[in-house]
Amino acid sequence: KNEVEQSPQNLTAQEGEFITINCSYSVGISALHWLQQHPGGGIVSLFMLSSGKKKHGRLIATINIQEKHSSLHITASHPRDSAVYICAVRTGYGNKLVFGAGTILRVKS
Amino acid sequence: KAGVTQTPRYLIKTRGQQVTLSCSPISGHRSVSWYQQTPGQGLQFLFEYFSETQRNKGNFPGRFSGRQFSNSRSEMNVSTLELGDSALYLCASSFPSGQGGDTQYFGPGTRLTVL
């Protein structure tokens, strides 16, 4: 079993829909990251969480440390949100990350 | 500020050769991490350097090595290349704020193809 599990693997939504991507992990962590990767490879860090909730524009990330679960929400989705969303956890000291397999999101207009 | 830069962007090598990839972090960042991304295994952590010292290492064979210079620029080297080393190699830099984790800024990656 992978240490970091994401669901769903693939997601197709209509423009304007509310989207949720889930991440569960089985190890102790010091922080959890949500990353976005567009075709061509570039990765952007969206959020780093160790507790609670963060919001940036139409993106919201939450984490429940007790349940070892995090969610990434996209409100009013747009075709430009189409990308791969990756959950990664930091296990202990330094910047060593363990990654989920990613969720491929396609938003249709 | 300029972002993280990686050179070269594309590289083709043959089995048995060695390769060196370079990463220049954002100015002021002292931590550089390297990752390998393949379609089969996804993203995997290779190693992290902080102030010229390897701080963390992933589960990769000794053929994969790296170093960091006093100006925080980092290189990774892969010796005796295998077909399975074909991948996108990403580096990321961060400004260390403590041991709890830092936001990482990723470079565009080097796409290595081993023939």
Coordinates of N, CA and C in Angstrom, one line a residue:
Chain A
K1 N 0.9 -1.2 0.0 CA 0.0 0.0 0.0 C 0.9 1.2 0.0
N2 N 0.6 2.2 -0.9 CA 1.3 3.4 -0.9 C 1.1 4.3 0.3
E3 N 2.2 5.0 0.7 CA 2.1 5.8 1.9 C 1.1 7.0 1.6
V4 N 1.0 7.4 0.4 CA 0.1 8.6 0.1 C -0.9 8.1 -1.0
E5 N -2.1 8.2 -0.8 CA -3.2 7.8 -1.7 C -4.0 9.0 -2.1
Q6 N -4.2 9.1 -3.4 CA -5.1 10.2 -3.9 C -6.3 9.6 -4.6
S7 N -7.4 10.4 -4.5 CA -8.6 10.0 -5.2 C -9.4 11.2 -5.6
P8 N -10.0 11.2 -6.8 CA -10.0 10.2 -7.8 C -8.7 10.3 -8.6
Q9 N -8.4 9.2 -9.4 CA -7.2 9.3 -10.3 C -7.5 10.2 -11.5
N10 N -8.7 10.2 -12.0 CA -9.1 11.1 -13.1 C -10.4 11.7 -12.8
L11 N -10.5 13.0 -13.2 CA -11.7 13.7 -12.9 C -12.0 14.7 -14.1
T12 N -13.3 14.6 -14.6 CA -13.7 15.5 -15.6 C -14.9 16.3 -15.1
A13 N -14.8 17.6 -15.2 CA -15.8 18.4 -14.7 C -16.3 19.4 -15.7
Q14 N -17.4 20.0 -15.6 CA -17.9 21.1 -16.4 C -17.5 22.4 -15.8
E15 N -17.2 23.3 -16.6 CA -16.8 24.7 -16.1 C -17.9 25.2 -15.1
G16 N -17.4 25.7 -14.0 CA -18.2 26.2 -13.0 C -18.5 25.3 -11.8
E17 N -18.2 24.0 -12.0 CA -18.5 23.0 -11.0 C -17.5 23.1 -9.8
F18 N -17.9 22.7 -8.7 CA -17.1 22.6 -7.5 C -16.4 21.2 -7.5
I19 N -15.1 21.3 -7.3 CA -14.3 20.1 -7.4 C -13.6 19.8 -6.1
T20 N -13.5 18.5 -5.8 CA -12.8 18.0 -4.6 C -11.9 16.9 -4.9
I21 N -10.6 17.0 -4.5 CA -9.6 16.0 -4.7 C -9.2 15.6 -3.3
N22 N -9.1 14.3 -3.0 CA -8.7 13.8 -1.7 C -7.4 13.2 -1.6
C23 N -6.8 13.3 -0.4 CA -5.5 12.7 -0.2 C -5.4 12.1 1.2
S24 N -5.1 10.8 1.3 CA -4.9 10.1 2.6 C -3.5 9.6 2.7
Y25 N -3.0 9.7 3.9 CA -1.6 9.2 4.1 C -1.5 8.3 5.3
S26 N -0.5 7.5 5.4 CA -0.4 6.5 6.4 C 0.8 6.7 7.3
V27 N 1.5 7.8 7.1 CA 2.7 8.0 7.9 C 2.6 9.3 8.7
G28 N 3.5 9.4 9.7 CA 3.6 10.7 10.4 C 4.2 11.8 9.5
I29 N 3.6 13.0 9.6 CA 4.1 14.0 8.7 C 4.3 15.3 9.5
S30 N 5.2 16.1 8.9 CA 5.4 17.5 9.5 C 4.7 18.5 8.6
A31 N 4.3 18.2 7.4 CA 3.6 19.1 6.5 C 3.0 18.4 5.3
L32 N 2.0 18.9 4.7 CA 1.5 18.3 3.5 C 1.4 19.4 2.4
H33 N 1.8 19.1 1.2 CA 1.8 20.0 0.1 C 0.8 19.6 -1.0
W34 N 0.2 20.6 -1.6 CA -0.6 20.4 -2.8 C 0.2 21.1 -3.9
L35 N 0.4 20.3 -5.0 CA 1.2 20.8 -6.1 C 0.3 20.7 -7.4
Q36 N 0.6 21.6 -8.3 CA -0.1 21.6 -9.6 C 0.9 21.4 -10.7
Q37 N 0.7 20.5 -11.6 CA 1.6 20.3 -12.8 C 0.8 20.3 -14.1
H38 N 1.2 21.3 -14.9 CA 0.6 21.5 -16.2 C 1.4 20.6 -17.2
P39 N 0.7 20.3 -18.4 CA 1.5 19.6 -19.5 C 2.8 20.3 -19.8
G40 N 3.8 19.6 -20.0 CA 5.1 20.2 -20.2 C 6.0 20.0 -19.0
G41 N 5.4 19.8 -17.8 CA 6.1 19.4 -16.7 C 6.2 20.4 -15.5
G42 N 6.0 21.7 -15.8 CA 6.3 22.6 -14.7 C 5.4 22.4 -13.5
I43 N 6.0 22.4 -12.3 CA 5.2 22.2 -11.1 C 5.2 23.5 -10.3
V44 N 4.0 23.8 -9.8 CA 3.8 24.9 -8.9 C 3.3 24.5 -7.6
S45 N 3.8 25.0 -6.5 CA 3.4 24.7 -5.2 C 2.1 25.5 -4.9
L46 N 1.0 24.9 -4.6 CA -0.2 25.6 -4.3 C -0.4 25.9 -2.8
F47 N -0.2 24.9 -2.0 CA -0.4 25.1 -0.6 C 0.7 24.2 0.2
M48 N 1.0 24.7 1.4 CA 1.7 23.9 2.4 C 0.9 24.0 3.6
L49 N 0.5 22.8 4.2 CA -0.4 22.8 5.4 C 0.2 21.9 6.4
S50 N 0.1 22.3 7.7 CA 0.4 21.4 8.8 C -0.9 21.3 9.7
S51 N -1.8 22.2 9.5 CA -3.1 22.1 10.3 C -4.1 23.0 9.6
G52 N -5.4 22.7 9.9 CA -6.5 23.6 9.5 C -6.8 23.7 8.0
K53 N -6.9 25.0 7.6 CA -7.4 25.3 6.3 C -6.7 26.5 5.7
K54 N -6.4 26.5 4.4 CA -5.9 27.6 3.7 C -6.7 27.9 2.5
K55 N -6.7 29.2 2.1 CA -7.5 29.6 0.9 C -6.7 30.5 0.1
H56 N -6.7 30.3 -1.2 CA -6.0 31.2 -2.2 C -6.9 31.3 -3.4
G57 N -7.5 32.4 -3.5 CA -8.4 32.6 -4.7 C -9.5 31.6 -4.7
R58 N -9.7 30.8 -5.7 CA -10.7 29.8 -5.8 C -10.3 28.5 -5.2
L59 N -9.1 28.4 -4.7 CA -8.6 27.1 -4.2 C -8.6 27.1 -2.7
I60 N -9.1 26.0 -2.1 CA -9.1 25.8 -0.7 C -8.5 24.5 -0.3
A61 N -7.6 24.4 0.7 CA -7.0 23.2 1.1 C -7.3 23.0 2.6
T62 N -7.7 21.8 2.9 CA -7.9 21.5 4.4 C -7.1 20.2 4.7
I63 N -6.8 20.1 6.0 CA -6.2 18.9 6.5 C -6.7 18.6 7.9
N64 N -6.9 17.3 8.1 CA -7.3 16.7 9.4 C -6.2 15.8 9.8
I65 N -5.4 16.2 10.7 CA -4.2 15.5 11.2 C -4.6 14.2 11.8
Q66 N -5.7 14.2 12.6 CA -6.1 13.0 13.3 C -6.6 11.9 12.4
E67 N -7.3 12.3 11.3 CA -7.8 11.3 10.3 C -6.8 11.1 9.2
K68 N -5.6 11.8 9.2 CA -4.6 11.7 8.2 C -5.2 11.8 6.8
H69 N -5.9 13.0 6.6 CA -6.6 13.2 5.4 C -6.6 14.7 5.0
S70 N -6.4 15.0 3.7 CA -6.5 16.3 3.3 C -7.3 16.4 2.0
S71 N -7.9 17.5 1.8 CA -8.7 17.8 0.6 C -8.3 19.1 -0.1
L72 N -8.4 19.1 -1.4 CA -8.2 20.3 -2.2 C -9.5 20.6 -2.9
H73 N -10.0 21.7 -2.7 CA -11.3 22.1 -3.3 C -11.0 23.2 -4.4
I74 N -11.7 23.2 -5.5 CA -11.6 24.2 -6.5 C -13.1 24.7 -6.7
T75 N -13.3 26.0 -6.4 CA -14.7 26.5 -6.6 C -14.7 27.1 -8.0
A76 N -15.9 27.1 -8.6 CA -16.1 27.7 -9.9 C -15.0 27.3 -10.8
S77 N -14.9 26.1 -11.1 CA -13.8 25.6 -11.9 C -13.8 26.2 -13.3
H78 N -12.6 26.2 -13.9 CA -12.4 26.9 -15.2 C -11.5 25.9 -16.0
P79 N -11.6 26.0 -17.3 CA -10.7 25.1 -18.2 C -9.2 25.3 -17.9
R80 N -8.8 26.5 -17.4 CA -7.4 26.7 -17.1 C -7.0 26.0 -15.9
D81 N -7.9 25.4 -15.1 CA -7.6 24.6 -13.9 C -7.2 23.2 -14.3
S82 N -7.4 22.8 -15.6 CA -7.0 21.5 -16.1 C -5.5 21.3 -15.9
A83 N -5.2 20.2 -15.1 CA -3.8 20.0 -14.8 C -3.8 18.7 -14.0
V84 N -2.6 18.3 -13.6 CA -2.4 17.2 -12.6 C -2.2 17.8 -11.2
Y85 N -3.0 17.4 -10.3 CA -2.8 17.8 -8.9 C -2.2 16.7 -8.1
I86 N -1.2 17.1 -7.4 CA -0.4 16.1 -6.6 C -0.3 16.5 -5.2
C87 N -0.6 15.5 -4.4 CA -0.4 15.6 -2.9 C 0.9 15.1 -2.5
A88 N 1.6 15.7 -1.6 CA 2.9 15.3 -1.2 C 3.0 15.5 0.3
V89 N 3.6 14.6 1.0 CA 3.8 14.8 2.5 C 5.3 14.8 2.8
R90 N 5.5 15.7 3.8 CA 6.9 15.8 4.3 C 7.0 14.9 5.6
T91 N 7.9 14.0 5.5 CA 8.0 13.0 6.6 C 9.3 13.4 7.4
G92 N 9.1 14.1 8.5 CA 10.2 14.4 9.4 C 11.0 15.5 9.0
Y93 N 12.3 15.3 9.1 CA 13.3 16.4 9.0 C 13.6 16.8 7.6
G94 N 13.8 18.1 7.4 CA 14.2 18.6 6.0 C 13.1 18.6 5.0
N95 N 13.4 18.5 3.8 CA 12.5 18.6 2.7 C 12.2 17.3 1.9
K96 N 12.4 16.2 2.5 CA 12.1 14.9 1.8 C 10.6 14.8 1.7
L97 N 10.1 14.6 0.5 CA 8.7 14.5 0.2 C 8.4 13.1 -0.3
V98 N 7.2 12.6 0.0 CA 6.6 11.4 -0.5 C 5.4 11.8 -1.3
F99 N 5.2 11.4 -2.5 CA 4.2 11.9 -3.4 C 3.1 10.9 -3.6
G100 N 1.9 11.4 -3.8 CA 0.8 10.6 -4.3 C 0.9 10.5 -5.8
A101 N 0.1 9.7 -6.4 CA 0.2 9.4 -7.8 C -0.4 10.5 -8.7
G102 N -1.1 11.4 -8.1 CA -1.7 12.5 -8.8 C -3.1 12.3 -9.2
T103 N -3.8 13.4 -9.4 CA -5.2 13.4 -10.0 C -5.2 14.2 -11.2
I104 N -5.6 13.6 -12.3 CA -5.7 14.3 -13.6 C -7.0 15.0 -13.7
L105 N -7.0 16.3 -13.7 CA -8.3 17.0 -13.8 C -8.5 17.7 -15.2
R106 N -9.6 17.5 -15.7 CA -10.0 18.1 -17.0 C -11.3 18.9 -16.8
V107 N -11.2 20.2 -17.0 CA -12.4 21.0 -16.9 C -12.9 21.4 -18.3
K108 N -14.1 21.0 -18.7 CA -14.6 21.3 -20.0 C -15.4 22.6 -20.0
S109 N -15.3 23.3 -21.1 CA -16.1 24.6 -21.2 C -17.5 24.3 -21.8
Chain B
K1 N 12.6 38.4 -8.9 CA 13.6 37.3 -8.7 C 13.5 36.3 -9.8
A2 N 14.6 35.9 -10.3 CA 14.6 34.8 -11.3 C 14.2 33.5 -10.6
G3 N 13.5 32.6 -11.4 CA 13.1 31.4 -10.8 C 14.2 30.4 -10.8
V4 N 13.9 29.1 -10.5 CA 14.8 28.0 -10.5 C 15.1 27.7 -11.9
T5 N 16.4 27.6 -12.3 CA 16.8 27.2 -13.6 C 17.5 25.9 -13.6
Q6 N 17.2 25.1 -14.7 CA 17.9 23.8 -14.8 C 18.5 23.7 -16.2
T7 N 19.7 23.1 -16.3 CA 20.3 22.9 -17.6 C 20.9 21.5 -17.6
P8 N 20.9 20.9 -18.8 CA 20.2 21.3 -20.0 C 18.7 21.0 -19.8
R9 N 17.9 21.4 -20.7 CA 16.4 21.0 -20.6 C 16.2 19.7 -21.2
Y10 N 16.9 19.3 -22.2 CA 16.7 18.0 -22.8 C 18.1 17.3 -23.0
L11 N 18.1 16.0 -22.9 CA 19.4 15.3 -23.0 C 19.1 13.9 -23.5
I12 N 19.9 13.5 -24.5 CA 19.8 12.1 -24.9 C 21.2 11.4 -24.7
K13 N 21.1 10.3 -24.0 CA 22.4 9.6 -23.8 C 22.2 8.1 -24.1
T14 N 23.2 7.3 -24.2 CA 23.1 5.9 -24.4 C 23.5 5.1 -23.1
R15 N 23.0 3.9 -23.1 CA 23.3 3.1 -21.9 C 24.8 3.0 -21.6
G16 N 25.1 3.1 -20.3 CA 26.5 3.0 -19.9 C 27.2 4.3 -19.7
Q17 N 26.6 5.4 -20.4 CA 27.2 6.7 -20.2 C 26.9 7.3 -18.9
Q18 N 27.5 8.4 -18.6 CA 27.1 9.1 -17.4 C 26.6 10.5 -17.8
V19 N 25.9 11.2 -16.9 CA 25.3 12.5 -17.2 C 25.3 13.3 -15.9
T20 N 25.5 14.6 -16.1 CA 25.5 15.6 -15.1 C 24.4 16.7 -15.4
L21 N 23.5 16.9 -14.4 CA 22.5 17.9 -14.6 C 22.7 19.0 -13.6
S22 N 22.3 20.2 -13.9 CA 22.6 21.4 -13.1 C 21.4 22.1 -12.7
C23 N 21.4 22.6 -11.5 CA 20.3 23.4 -11.0 C 20.8 24.6 -10.3
S24 N 20.2 25.8 -10.7 CA 20.5 27.0 -10.0 C 19.3 27.5 -9.2
P25 N 19.3 27.6 -7.9 CA 18.2 27.9 -7.1 C 17.9 29.4 -7.2
I26 N 16.7 29.7 -6.6 CA 16.4 31.1 -6.5 C 17.4 31.8 -5.5
S27 N 17.7 33.0 -5.9 CA 18.7 33.7 -5.1 C 18.3 33.8 -3.6
G28 N 19.2 33.4 -2.7 CA 18.9 33.4 -1.3 C 18.4 32.0 -0.8
H29 N 18.0 31.2 -1.6 CA 17.6 29.8 -1.2 C 18.8 29.0 -1.0
R30 N 18.8 28.2 0.1 CA 20.0 27.4 0.5 C 19.7 25.9 0.4
S31 N 18.4 25.5 0.3 CA 18.1 24.1 0.2 C 17.7 23.8 -1.3
V32 N 18.3 22.7 -1.8 CA 18.0 22.3 -3.1 C 17.6 20.8 -3.0
S33 N 16.5 20.4 -3.6 CA 16.1 19.0 -3.6 C 16.0 18.5 -5.0
W34 N 16.2 17.3 -5.3 CA 16.1 16.7 -6.6 C 15.1 15.6 -6.6
Y35 N 14.3 15.5 -7.7 CA 13.2 14.5 -7.8 C 13.3 13.9 -9.2
Q36 N 12.9 12.6 -9.3 CA 12.7 11.9 -10.5 C 11.3 11.7 -10.8
Q37 N 10.8 11.9 -12.0 CA 9.4 11.7 -12.4 C 9.4 10.8 -13.6
T38 N 8.7 9.6 -13.4 CA 8.5 8.7 -14.5 C 7.1 8.3 -14.6
P39 N 6.6 7.9 -15.8 CA 5.2 7.5 -15.9 C 4.8 6.4 -15.0
G40 N 5.7 5.4 -14.8 CA 5.4 4.3 -13.9 C 5.5 4.5 -12.4
Q41 N 6.5 5.3 -12.0 CA 6.7 5.5 -10.6 C 6.2 6.8 -10.1
G42 N 5.9 7.7 -10.9 CA 5.5 9.0 -10.5 C 6.7 9.8 -10.0
L43 N 6.4 10.7 -9.1 CA 7.5 11.6 -8.5 C 8.1 10.8 -7.4
Q44 N 9.5 10.8 -7.4 CA 10.2 10.2 -6.3 C 11.3 11.1 -5.9
F45 N 11.6 11.2 -4.6 CA 12.6 12.0 -4.0 C 14.0 11.4 -4.2
L46 N 14.9 12.2 -4.7 CA 16.3 11.7 -4.8 C 17.2 12.0 -3.7
F47 N 17.4 13.3 -3.5 CA 18.2 13.8 -2.4 C 17.9 15.3 -2.2
E48 N 18.4 15.8 -1.0 CA 18.3 17.2 -0.6 C 19.6 17.7 -0.1
Y49 N 20.0 18.9 -0.6 CA 21.2 19.5 -0.1 C 20.9 20.8 0.6
F50 N 21.6 21.0 1.7 CA 21.4 22.3 2.4 C 22.8 22.7 2.9
S51 N 23.2 23.9 2.5 CA 24.5 24.5 2.9 C 25.6 23.5 2.6
E52 N 25.6 23.0 1.3 CA 26.7 22.1 0.8 C 26.7 20.7 1.4
T53 N 25.7 20.3 2.2 CA 25.7 19.0 2.9 C 24.4 18.3 2.4
Q54 N 24.6 17.0 2.2 CA 23.4 16.2 1.9 C 22.6 16.0 3.2
R55 N 21.3 16.5 3.2 CA 20.5 16.4 4.4 C 19.6 15.2 4.4
N56 N 19.1 14.8 3.2 CA 18.2 13.7 3.1 C 18.6 12.9 1.8
K57 N 18.3 11.6 1.8 CA 18.5 10.8 0.6 C 17.4 9.9 0.4
G58 N 16.9 9.7 -0.8 CA 15.9 8.8 -1.1 C 16.4 7.4 -1.4
N59 N 15.5 6.5 -1.9 CA 15.9 5.1 -2.1 C 16.4 4.9 -3.5
F60 N 17.5 5.4 -3.9 CA 18.0 5.2 -5.2 C 19.4 4.6 -5.1
P61 N 19.9 3.9 -6.1 CA 21.2 3.3 -6.0 C 22.3 4.3 -6.0
G62 N 23.5 3.9 -5.7 CA 24.6 4.7 -5.6 C 25.1 5.4 -6.9
R63 N 24.5 4.9 -8.0 CA 24.8 5.5 -9.3 C 24.3 7.0 -9.3
F64 N 23.4 7.3 -8.5 CA 22.8 8.6 -8.4 C 23.5 9.4 -7.3
S65 N 24.1 10.5 -7.6 CA 24.8 11.3 -6.6 C 24.6 12.7 -6.9
G66 N 25.0 13.5 -5.9 CA 24.8 15.0 -6.1 C 25.8 15.7 -5.3
R67 N 25.8 17.0 -5.5 CA 26.6 17.9 -4.7 C 26.0 19.3 -4.7
Q68 N 26.4 20.1 -3.8 CA 26.0 21.5 -3.8 C 27.2 22.4 -3.5
F69 N 27.2 23.5 -4.3 CA 28.4 24.4 -4.2 C 28.1 25.5 -3.2
S70 N 29.1 26.3 -2.9 CA 29.0 27.4 -1.9 C 28.0 28.4 -2.3
N71 N 27.7 28.6 -3.6 CA 26.7 29.5 -4.1 C 25.3 28.9 -4.2
S72 N 25.1 27.7 -3.6 CA 23.9 27.0 -3.5 C 23.5 26.3 -4.8
R73 N 24.2 26.5 -5.9 CA 24.0 25.8 -7.1 C 24.2 24.3 -6.9
S74 N 23.5 23.4 -7.5 CA 23.6 22.0 -7.3 C 23.7 21.3 -8.6
E75 N 24.4 20.1 -8.5 CA 24.5 19.2 -9.7 C 24.1 17.8 -9.2
M76 N 23.5 17.1 -10.1 CA 23.3 15.7 -9.8 C 24.0 14.9 -11.0
N77 N 24.5 13.8 -10.6 CA 25.2 12.9 -11.6 C 24.6 11.5 -11.5
V78 N 24.4 11.0 -12.7 CA 24.0 9.6 -12.8 C 25.1 8.8 -13.6
S79 N 25.7 7.8 -13.1 CA 26.7 7.1 -13.8 C 26.1 5.8 -14.3
T80 N 26.8 5.2 -15.3 CA 26.4 3.9 -15.9 C 24.9 3.9 -16.2
L81 N 24.4 4.8 -17.0 CA 23.0 5.0 -17.3 C 22.3 3.7 -17.8
E82 N 21.1 3.5 -17.3 CA 20.2 2.4 -17.7 C 19.0 3.0 -18.4
L83 N 18.3 2.1 -19.2 CA 17.1 2.5 -19.9 C 16.1 3.1 -18.9
G84 N 16.0 2.5 -17.7 CA 15.0 2.9 -16.7 C 15.3 4.3 -16.1
D85 N 16.5 4.8 -16.4 CA 16.8 6.2 -15.9 C 16.2 7.3 -16.7
S86 N 15.6 6.9 -17.8 CA 14.8 7.9 -18.7 C 13.7 8.5 -17.8
A87 N 13.7 9.8 -17.7 CA 12.8 10.4 -16.8 C 12.9 11.9 -16.9
L88 N 12.0 12.6 -16.2 CA 12.1 14.1 -16.0 C 12.7 14.3 -14.7
Y89 N 13.8 15.0 -14.6 CA 14.5 15.2 -13.4 C 14.2 16.7 -13.0
L90 N 13.6 16.8 -11.8 CA 13.2 18.2 -11.3 C 14.0 18.5 -10.1
C91 N 14.4 19.8 -10.0 CA 15.0 20.3 -8.8 C 14.1 21.4 -8.2
A92 N 14.1 21.5 -7.0 CA 13.3 22.5 -6.3 C 14.2 23.2 -5.2
S93 N 14.0 24.5 -5.0 CA 14.7 25.2 -4.0 C 13.8 25.8 -3.0
S94 N 14.3 26.0 -1.8 CA 13.5 26.6 -0.7 C 14.4 27.4 0.2
F95 N 13.7 28.4 0.8 CA 14.4 29.2 1.8 C 14.1 28.6 3.2
P96 N 15.1 28.1 3.8 CA 14.8 27.3 5.0 C 14.3 28.2 6.2
S97 N 13.1 27.8 6.6 CA 12.6 28.5 7.8 C 12.5 27.7 9.0
G98 N 13.0 26.4 8.9 CA 13.0 25.5 10.1 C 12.9 24.1 9.6
Q99 N 12.6 23.2 10.5 CA 12.6 21.8 10.2 C 11.2 21.3 9.8
G100 N 10.2 22.2 10.0 CA 8.9 21.8 9.8 C 8.4 21.7 8.3
G101 N 9.2 22.2 7.4 CA 8.9 22.2 6.0 C 8.8 23.6 5.4
D102 N 9.2 23.6 4.2 CA 9.3 24.9 3.5 C 8.6 24.8 2.1
T103 N 8.0 25.9 1.7 CA 7.5 25.9 0.3 C 8.6 25.7 -0.7
Q104 N 8.4 24.8 -1.6 CA 9.5 24.6 -2.6 C 9.1 25.2 -3.9
Y105 N 10.1 25.7 -4.6 CA 9.9 26.3 -5.9 C 10.6 25.4 -6.9
F106 N 9.8 24.9 -7.9 CA 10.4 23.9 -8.8 C 10.9 24.5 -10.1
G107 N 12.0 23.9 -10.6 CA 12.5 24.3 -11.9 C 11.7 23.6 -13.0
P108 N 12.0 23.9 -14.3 CA 11.2 23.3 -15.4 C 11.6 21.9 -15.6
G109 N 12.7 21.4 -15.1 CA 13.1 20.0 -15.3 C 14.0 19.8 -16.4
T110 N 14.7 18.7 -16.3 CA 15.6 18.2 -17.4 C 15.0 16.8 -17.9
R111 N 14.7 16.7 -19.2 CA 14.1 15.5 -19.6 C 15.3 14.7 -20.2
L112 N 15.6 13.5 -19.5 CA 16.7 12.7 -19.9 C 16.1 11.4 -20.6
T113 N 16.6 11.2 -21.8 CA 16.3 10.0 -22.5 C 17.5 9.1 -22.7
V114 N 17.4 7.8 -22.3 CA 18.5 6.9 -22.4 C 18.2 5.9 -23.4
L115 N 19.0 5.8 -24.5 CA 18.8 4.9 -25.6 C 19.6 3.6 -25.5

